[in-house]
Coordinates of C-alpha atoms in Angstrom, one line a residue:
X750 CA -59.4 -12.3 92.1
X751 CA -59.1 -10.6 88.8
X752 CA -61.1 -11.8 85.9
X753 CA -60.4 -11.6 82.1
X754 CA -63.1 -11.0 79.6
X755 CA -62.7 -11.8 75.9
X756 CA -63.0 -9.1 73.3
X757 CA -65.4 -9.5 70.4
X758 CA -63.8 -11.2 67.4
X759 CA -64.3 -8.1 65.2
X760 CA -61.7 -6.2 67.3
X761 CA -59.0 -8.9 66.9
X762 CA -56.2 -8.3 64.3
X763 CA -55.7 -11.4 62.2
X764 CA -53.5 -12.3 59.3
X765 CA -54.3 -14.8 56.7
X766 CA -52.6 -18.1 57.3
X767 CA -51.6 -18.0 53.6
X768 CA -49.4 -14.9 54.1
X769 CA -46.4 -14.9 51.6
X770 CA -44.1 -13.3 54.2
X771 CA -41.9 -16.0 55.6
X772 CA -40.9 -15.9 59.3
X773 CA -43.8 -13.9 60.4
X774 CA -46.3 -14.9 63.2
X775 CA -49.9 -15.7 62.2
X776 CA -52.4 -14.0 64.5
X777 CA -55.7 -15.6 65.0
X778 CA -57.7 -17.7 67.5
X779 CA -54.8 -19.8 68.8
X780 CA -53.6 -21.0 72.2
X781 CA -50.7 -18.7 72.2
X782 CA -53.0 -15.7 71.9
X783 CA -55.2 -17.0 74.7
X784 CA -52.2 -17.5 76.9
X785 CA -51.0 -14.0 76.3
X786 CA -54.5 -12.6 77.1
X787 CA -54.5 -14.3 80.4
X788 CA -51.0 -13.1 81.3
X789 CA -50.9 -9.5 80.1
X790 CA -54.4 -8.6 79.3
X791 CA -56.5 -8.1 76.2
X792 CA -55.3 -4.5 75.6
X793 CA -51.6 -5.5 75.7
X794 CA -52.3 -8.3 73.3
X795 CA -54.2 -6.0 71.0
X796 CA -51.3 -3.5 70.9
X797 CA -48.8 -6.2 70.2
X798 CA -50.9 -7.5 67.4
X799 CA -51.3 -4.1 65.9
X800 CA -47.6 -3.4 66.1
X801 CA -46.8 -6.7 64.4
X802 CA -49.4 -6.2 61.7
X803 CA -48.0 -2.7 61.1
X804 CA -44.4 -4.2 60.7
X805 CA -45.7 -6.7 58.2
X806 CA -47.5 -4.1 56.1
X807 CA -44.5 -1.7 56.2
X808 CA -42.1 -4.5 55.3
X809 CA -44.3 -5.8 52.5
X810 CA -44.8 -2.3 51.1
X811 CA -41.0 -1.7 51.1
X812 CA -40.2 -4.9 49.4
X813 CA -42.8 -4.5 46.7
X814 CA -42.3 -0.9 45.9
X815 CA -38.5 -1.1 46.2
X816 CA -38.4 -3.9 43.6
X817 CA -39.0 -1.5 40.8
X818 CA -36.3 1.1 41.8
X819 CA -33.7 -0.2 44.3
X820 CA -31.2 -2.8 43.0
X821 CA -28.5 -1.9 45.5
X822 CA -29.2 -5.0 47.7
X823 CA -29.3 -7.5 44.8
X824 CA -26.0 -9.1 43.8
X825 CA -25.4 -9.5 40.1
X826 CA -23.1 -12.3 38.9
X827 CA -22.6 -12.4 35.1
X828 CA -21.9 -16.0 34.0
X829 CA -20.5 -14.9 30.6
X830 CA -18.6 -11.7 29.9
X831 CA -20.5 -9.6 27.3
X832 CA -18.9 -6.9 25.2
X833 CA -20.0 -3.4 25.8
X834 CA -21.7 -2.1 22.7
X835 CA -21.2 1.6 22.1
X836 CA -24.2 3.9 21.8
X837 CA -26.6 1.4 23.4
X838 CA -29.0 3.3 25.7
X839 CA -31.8 2.2 28.0
X840 CA -34.2 3.9 30.2
X841 CA -37.8 3.6 31.5
X842 CA -39.5 0.8 29.7
X843 CA -41.3 2.1 26.6
X844 CA -39.6 5.5 26.4
X845 CA -37.4 6.9 23.7
X846 CA -34.1 5.7 25.2
X847 CA -35.5 2.2 25.9
X848 CA -36.6 2.0 22.2
X849 CA -33.1 3.1 21.1
X850 CA -31.6 0.3 23.2
X851 CA -34.0 -2.2 21.5
X852 CA -32.9 -1.0 18.1
X853 CA -29.3 -1.7 19.0
X854 CA -30.0 -5.1 20.7
X855 CA -29.3 -7.2 17.7
X856 CA -26.1 -5.5 16.6
X857 CA -24.9 -5.8 20.2
X858 CA -24.5 -9.6 19.8
X859 CA -21.8 -9.0 17.2
X860 CA -18.3 -9.1 18.5
X861 CA -16.9 -7.5 15.3
X862 CA -14.9 -4.3 15.9
X863 CA -14.6 -1.9 13.0
X864 CA -11.1 -1.8 11.4
X865 CA -9.4 0.8 9.3
X866 CA -10.4 -1.1 6.2
X867 CA -14.1 -1.1 7.3
X868 CA -14.0 2.7 8.0
X869 CA -12.2 3.3 4.7
X870 CA -14.7 1.2 2.8
X871 CA -17.6 3.2 4.3
X872 CA -15.9 6.6 3.9
X873 CA -16.6 8.8 0.8
X874 CA -14.3 8.1 -2.1
X875 CA -12.1 11.2 -1.5
X876 CA -11.5 10.1 2.1
X877 CA -11.1 6.4 1.4
X878 CA -8.3 7.1 -1.1
X879 CA -6.4 9.0 1.6
X880 CA -6.7 6.1 4.2
X881 CA -3.6 4.3 3.6
X882 CA -1.0 2.2 5.4
X883 CA 2.3 1.5 4.1
X884 CA 1.5 -2.3 4.2
X885 CA -1.2 -1.5 1.6
X886 CA -0.4 -1.9 -2.1
X887 CA -0.6 1.4 -4.1
X888 CA -1.5 1.3 -7.9
X889 CA 0.0 4.4 -9.5
X890 CA -1.3 5.6 -12.9
X891 CA 1.3 6.3 -15.5
X892 CA 0.0 9.2 -17.6
X893 CA 1.0 9.3 -21.2
X894 CA 3.7 11.8 -22.1
X895 CA 2.7 15.1 -23.6
X896 CA 5.4 14.7 -26.2
X897 CA 4.4 13.4 -29.6
X898 CA 6.0 10.3 -31.1
X899 CA 8.5 10.6 -33.9
X900 CA 7.0 9.5 -37.2
X901 CA 10.2 8.1 -38.8
X902 CA 12.9 6.6 -36.4
X903 CA 16.4 6.7 -37.7
X904 CA 17.6 3.4 -39.3
X905 CA 21.2 2.1 -39.3
X906 CA 22.9 3.5 -42.4
X907 CA 25.0 1.5 -44.9
X908 CA 28.0 3.8 -45.2
X909 CA 29.7 2.9 -41.9
X910 CA 28.6 6.1 -40.2
X911 CA 27.0 6.5 -36.8
X912 CA 24.8 3.4 -36.2
X913 CA 23.4 4.1 -32.7
X914 CA 19.7 3.4 -32.5
X915 CA 18.1 5.4 -29.7
X916 CA 15.2 7.6 -28.6
X917 CA 14.8 11.2 -27.3
X918 CA 13.4 11.8 -23.8
X919 CA 11.4 14.9 -22.7
X920 CA 13.5 18.0 -22.2
X921 CA 14.4 19.6 -18.9
X922 CA 14.9 18.3 -15.4
X923 CA 18.2 17.6 -13.5
X924 CA 21.7 18.8 -14.3
X925 CA 23.6 18.2 -17.5
X926 CA 25.1 14.7 -18.0
X927 CA 28.9 14.5 -17.9
X928 CA 30.6 14.2 -21.3
X929 CA 33.0 11.4 -20.4
X930 CA 32.7 8.3 -18.2
X931 CA 35.6 9.5 -16.0
X932 CA 33.5 12.4 -14.9
X933 CA 30.6 10.3 -13.6
X934 CA 30.4 10.5 -9.8
X935 CA 27.9 8.1 -8.2
X936 CA 25.2 9.9 -6.3
X937 CA 24.2 8.4 -2.9
X938 CA 21.1 6.3 -3.1
X939 CA 18.0 7.8 -1.7
X940 CA 14.3 7.0 -1.3
X941 CA 13.3 10.5 -2.3
X942 CA 11.0 11.0 -5.3
X943 CA 13.2 14.0 -6.3
X944 CA 15.9 11.8 -7.9
X945 CA 16.3 8.1 -8.9
X946 CA 17.6 5.6 -6.5
X947 CA 20.3 4.2 -8.9
X948 CA 21.2 3.8 -12.6
X949 CA 22.6 0.5 -13.9
X950 CA 23.8 -1.3 -17.0
X951 CA 23.9 -4.8 -18.4
X952 CA 26.6 -5.4 -21.0
X953 CA 26.8 -9.2 -20.4
X954 CA 24.2 -11.7 -19.2
X955 CA 20.4 -11.8 -19.5
X956 CA 18.3 -8.6 -19.7
X957 CA 16.0 -7.9 -16.8
X958 CA 12.3 -8.1 -16.9
X959 CA 12.4 -10.8 -19.6
X960 CA 12.9 -8.1 -22.2
X961 CA 14.8 -8.3 -25.5
X962 CA 15.9 -5.9 -28.2
X963 CA 12.8 -6.9 -30.1
X964 CA 10.7 -5.4 -27.3
X965 CA 12.6 -2.1 -27.4
X966 CA 12.8 -1.8 -31.2
X967 CA 10.0 -4.0 -32.8
X968 CA 10.3 -2.1 -36.1
X969 CA 13.9 -3.4 -36.5
X970 CA 13.2 -7.0 -35.4
X971 CA 14.4 -9.6 -37.7
X972 CA 16.4 -7.2 -39.9
X973 CA 19.9 -8.3 -38.8
X974 CA 20.8 -5.3 -36.6
X975 CA 21.7 -7.4 -33.6
X976 CA 22.1 -11.0 -32.4
X977 CA 21.2 -12.8 -29.1
X978 CA 18.5 -10.2 -28.5
X979 CA 17.8 -11.0 -24.9
X980 CA 21.4 -10.8 -23.6
X981 CA 24.1 -8.1 -23.3
X982 CA 27.5 -8.3 -24.9
X983 CA 29.2 -8.0 -28.3
X984 CA 27.7 -9.5 -31.5
X985 CA 28.6 -9.9 -35.2
X986 CA 25.9 -10.8 -37.6
X987 CA 28.2 -10.9 -40.6
X988 CA 27.1 -7.5 -41.7
X989 CA 26.7 -5.6 -38.4
X990 CA 29.3 -5.6 -35.6
X991 CA 28.3 -4.1 -32.3
X992 CA 26.9 -5.0 -28.9
X993 CA 23.7 -5.1 -26.9
X994 CA 23.3 -3.0 -23.7
X995 CA 20.4 -2.7 -21.4
X996 CA 20.3 0.5 -19.2
X997 CA 17.9 0.8 -16.3
X998 CA 17.2 3.2 -13.5
X999 CA 15.5 2.4 -10.2
X1000 CA 13.0 4.7 -8.4
X1001 CA 11.1 4.1 -5.1
X1002 CA 7.9 2.3 -6.1
X1003 CA 5.6 5.0 -4.5
X1004 CA 7.0 7.7 -6.9
X1005 CA 5.4 8.6 -10.2
X1006 CA 7.4 7.2 -13.1
X1007 CA 6.2 10.1 -15.4
X1008 CA 8.4 12.5 -13.3
X1009 CA 11.5 10.7 -14.6
X1010 CA 13.1 10.5 -18.0
X1011 CA 16.1 8.9 -19.7
X1012 CA 19.1 10.6 -21.2
X1013 CA 22.2 9.4 -22.9
X1014 CA 25.3 11.2 -24.3
X1015 CA 27.9 9.7 -26.7
X1016 CA 31.5 10.7 -27.1
X1017 CA 33.4 9.1 -30.0
X1018 CA 37.0 9.7 -28.9
X1019 CA 38.2 8.0 -32.1
X1020 CA 36.0 7.7 -35.1
X1021 CA 37.7 6.9 -38.5
X1022 CA 36.2 5.7 -41.7
X1023 CA 38.7 4.7 -44.4
X1024 CA 41.4 6.4 -42.3
X1025 CA 39.6 9.7 -42.3
X1026 CA 38.3 11.3 -39.1
X1027 CA 34.5 11.5 -38.9
X1028 CA 33.1 15.0 -38.0
X1029 CA 31.7 13.6 -34.7
X1030 CA 35.1 12.4 -33.5
X1031 CA 36.0 14.2 -30.2
X1032 CA 32.5 15.7 -29.8
X1033 CA 29.8 14.9 -27.2
X1034 CA 26.3 14.8 -28.4
X1035 CA 22.8 13.8 -27.4
X1036 CA 22.7 10.2 -28.6
X1037 CA 19.0 9.9 -28.0
X1038 CA 18.0 13.0 -29.9
X1039 CA 20.0 12.0 -32.9
X1040 CA 18.1 8.7 -33.2
X1041 CA 14.8 10.6 -33.8
X1042 CA 12.9 8.1 -31.5
X1043 CA 10.5 9.0 -28.7
X1044 CA 11.8 7.4 -25.6
X1045 CA 9.2 8.9 -23.2
X1046 CA 7.0 5.9 -23.9
X1047 CA 6.9 2.2 -24.9
X1048 CA 8.2 0.4 -26.8
X1049 CA 11.6 2.1 -26.5
X1050 CA 11.0 2.8 -22.8
X1051 CA 10.1 -0.3 -20.9
X1052 CA 9.0 -0.2 -17.2
X1053 CA 8.4 -3.0 -14.7
X1054 CA 8.4 -3.7 -11.0
X1055 CA 11.7 -4.8 -9.5
X1056 CA 12.4 -7.9 -7.5
X1057 CA 14.0 -11.2 -8.1
X1058 CA 17.1 -10.6 -10.2
X1059 CA 16.2 -6.9 -10.5
X1060 CA 16.7 -4.4 -7.7
X1061 CA 13.8 -3.6 -5.5
X1062 CA 11.7 -0.6 -6.6
X1063 CA 10.2 0.4 -9.9
X1064 CA 12.4 -0.1 -13.0
X1065 CA 12.6 2.3 -16.0
X1066 CA 14.7 0.9 -18.7
X1067 CA 16.0 1.4 -22.3
X1068 CA 18.4 -0.6 -24.6
X1069 CA 21.0 0.3 -27.1
X1070 CA 22.6 -1.9 -29.8
X1071 CA 25.3 0.5 -31.2
X1072 CA 26.9 -1.1 -34.3
X1073 CA 28.7 -0.5 -37.6
X1074 CA 28.1 -2.0 -41.0
X1075 CA 30.9 -4.0 -42.5
X1076 CA 31.7 -6.2 -45.4
X1077 CA 34.3 -6.9 -48.1
X1078 CA 33.3 -3.9 -50.1
X1079 CA 33.0 -1.6 -47.0
X1080 CA 35.8 0.7 -45.9
X1081 CA 37.7 0.1 -42.7
X1082 CA 36.2 1.5 -39.5
X1083 CA 37.6 2.5 -36.2
X1084 CA 35.2 3.7 -33.6
X1085 CA 35.8 4.0 -29.8
X1086 CA 32.9 5.5 -28.0
X1087 CA 32.2 6.4 -24.4
X1088 CA 28.5 6.6 -23.3
X1089 CA 26.9 8.1 -20.2
X1090 CA 23.3 6.9 -19.6
X1091 CA 21.1 8.7 -17.0
X1092 CA 17.7 8.6 -15.3
X1093 CA 16.7 12.1 -14.4
X1094 CA 14.2 13.1 -11.7
X1095 CA 12.7 16.5 -10.8
X1096 CA 15.8 17.7 -9.0
X1097 CA 18.5 15.0 -9.5
X1098 CA 19.9 12.3 -11.6
X1099 CA 21.7 8.9 -11.5
X1100 CA 24.2 8.0 -14.2
X1101 CA 26.2 5.0 -15.4
X1102 CA 29.0 4.9 -17.9
X1103 CA 30.0 2.3 -20.4
X1104 CA 32.2 2.0 -23.5
X1105 CA 32.4 0.3 -26.9
X1106 CA 35.1 -0.3 -29.4
X1107 CA 34.5 -1.7 -32.9
X1108 CA 37.4 -1.9 -35.5
X1109 CA 36.9 -3.4 -38.9
X1110 CA 39.8 -3.9 -41.4
X1111 CA 39.5 -5.5 -44.9
X1112 CA 36.0 -6.5 -44.1
X1113 CA 37.0 -8.4 -41.0
X1114 CA 36.1 -7.4 -37.5
X1115 CA 39.3 -7.1 -35.5
X1116 CA 38.1 -5.4 -32.3
X1117 CA 34.6 -5.7 -30.8
X1118 CA 34.3 -5.0 -27.1
X1119 CA 31.6 -3.7 -24.8
X1120 CA 32.6 -2.7 -21.3

């Protein structure tokens, strides 16, 4: 009969009953170990104990060391989507990249995305001025004209001669204005800054822009040279017979108004004073230049933004109250004049024609039309 001897306790492999590894056997002085010793011998039990102990150590080592480097077995479920913040970097705790990530941690909580306006506001001035969308409002400076103002504008005379009150524009630009209204051919409208979009007239009804004759010619205000100053059409003050006309051109609002100027020609097809032909009869002349006024600037040139009753765009306007002096002691007058008013751009113009007839006989106005 074979006998079994117990090994000294020092040779047995034991594991603390407080082991943190779940599901592992605890080796010590237990009945299970004694039973195994009786069945398979002390050496076999010792080898089994050593193998299990080795598994525990290797498994524990793998779990502990792998915790710092291997995340492949750990599922990650984000409860709240977080935006990815550009330029956030992380690395080994405490190194340069980790610190960079810390520096970006607070901005990363901001959901704001930079817009074109943000970038334009942070850009240098010369770049910000070039960052534009067409939905953004442009403010265009209007430089003063280089031409000097006339010191003494022409006043209406008392001898029944030419009474047109007007102003000269800068010279040059565009083609020559036609002499007669019948020669005016409308130019197709365009949004180019090379020529105006349109040219228009008001010979009846209210002036645009809330303007009046007093705004265009403040030096003549209150002196009886016109009536109903804010509307177009014929007038007779008792001493002056004539009519008010507002002439205005339209340019695209992004264009520079300083690149456009006004022109006007007059052609008195019949001009008689006391039955005698006036030297200007049958001629075509620069009506603005004859007035001696500077129409490259306010007050004679008035500008405003279109909209409402006015066409869309930027408006460049002028006004004209052509008239003749009359009274019981004045000679008879017959004057039929054709006008062509133009807005001229760098390489093109838009023109509009209009006509006036004023006849006075025996101090009484017999004809006064503005068409």
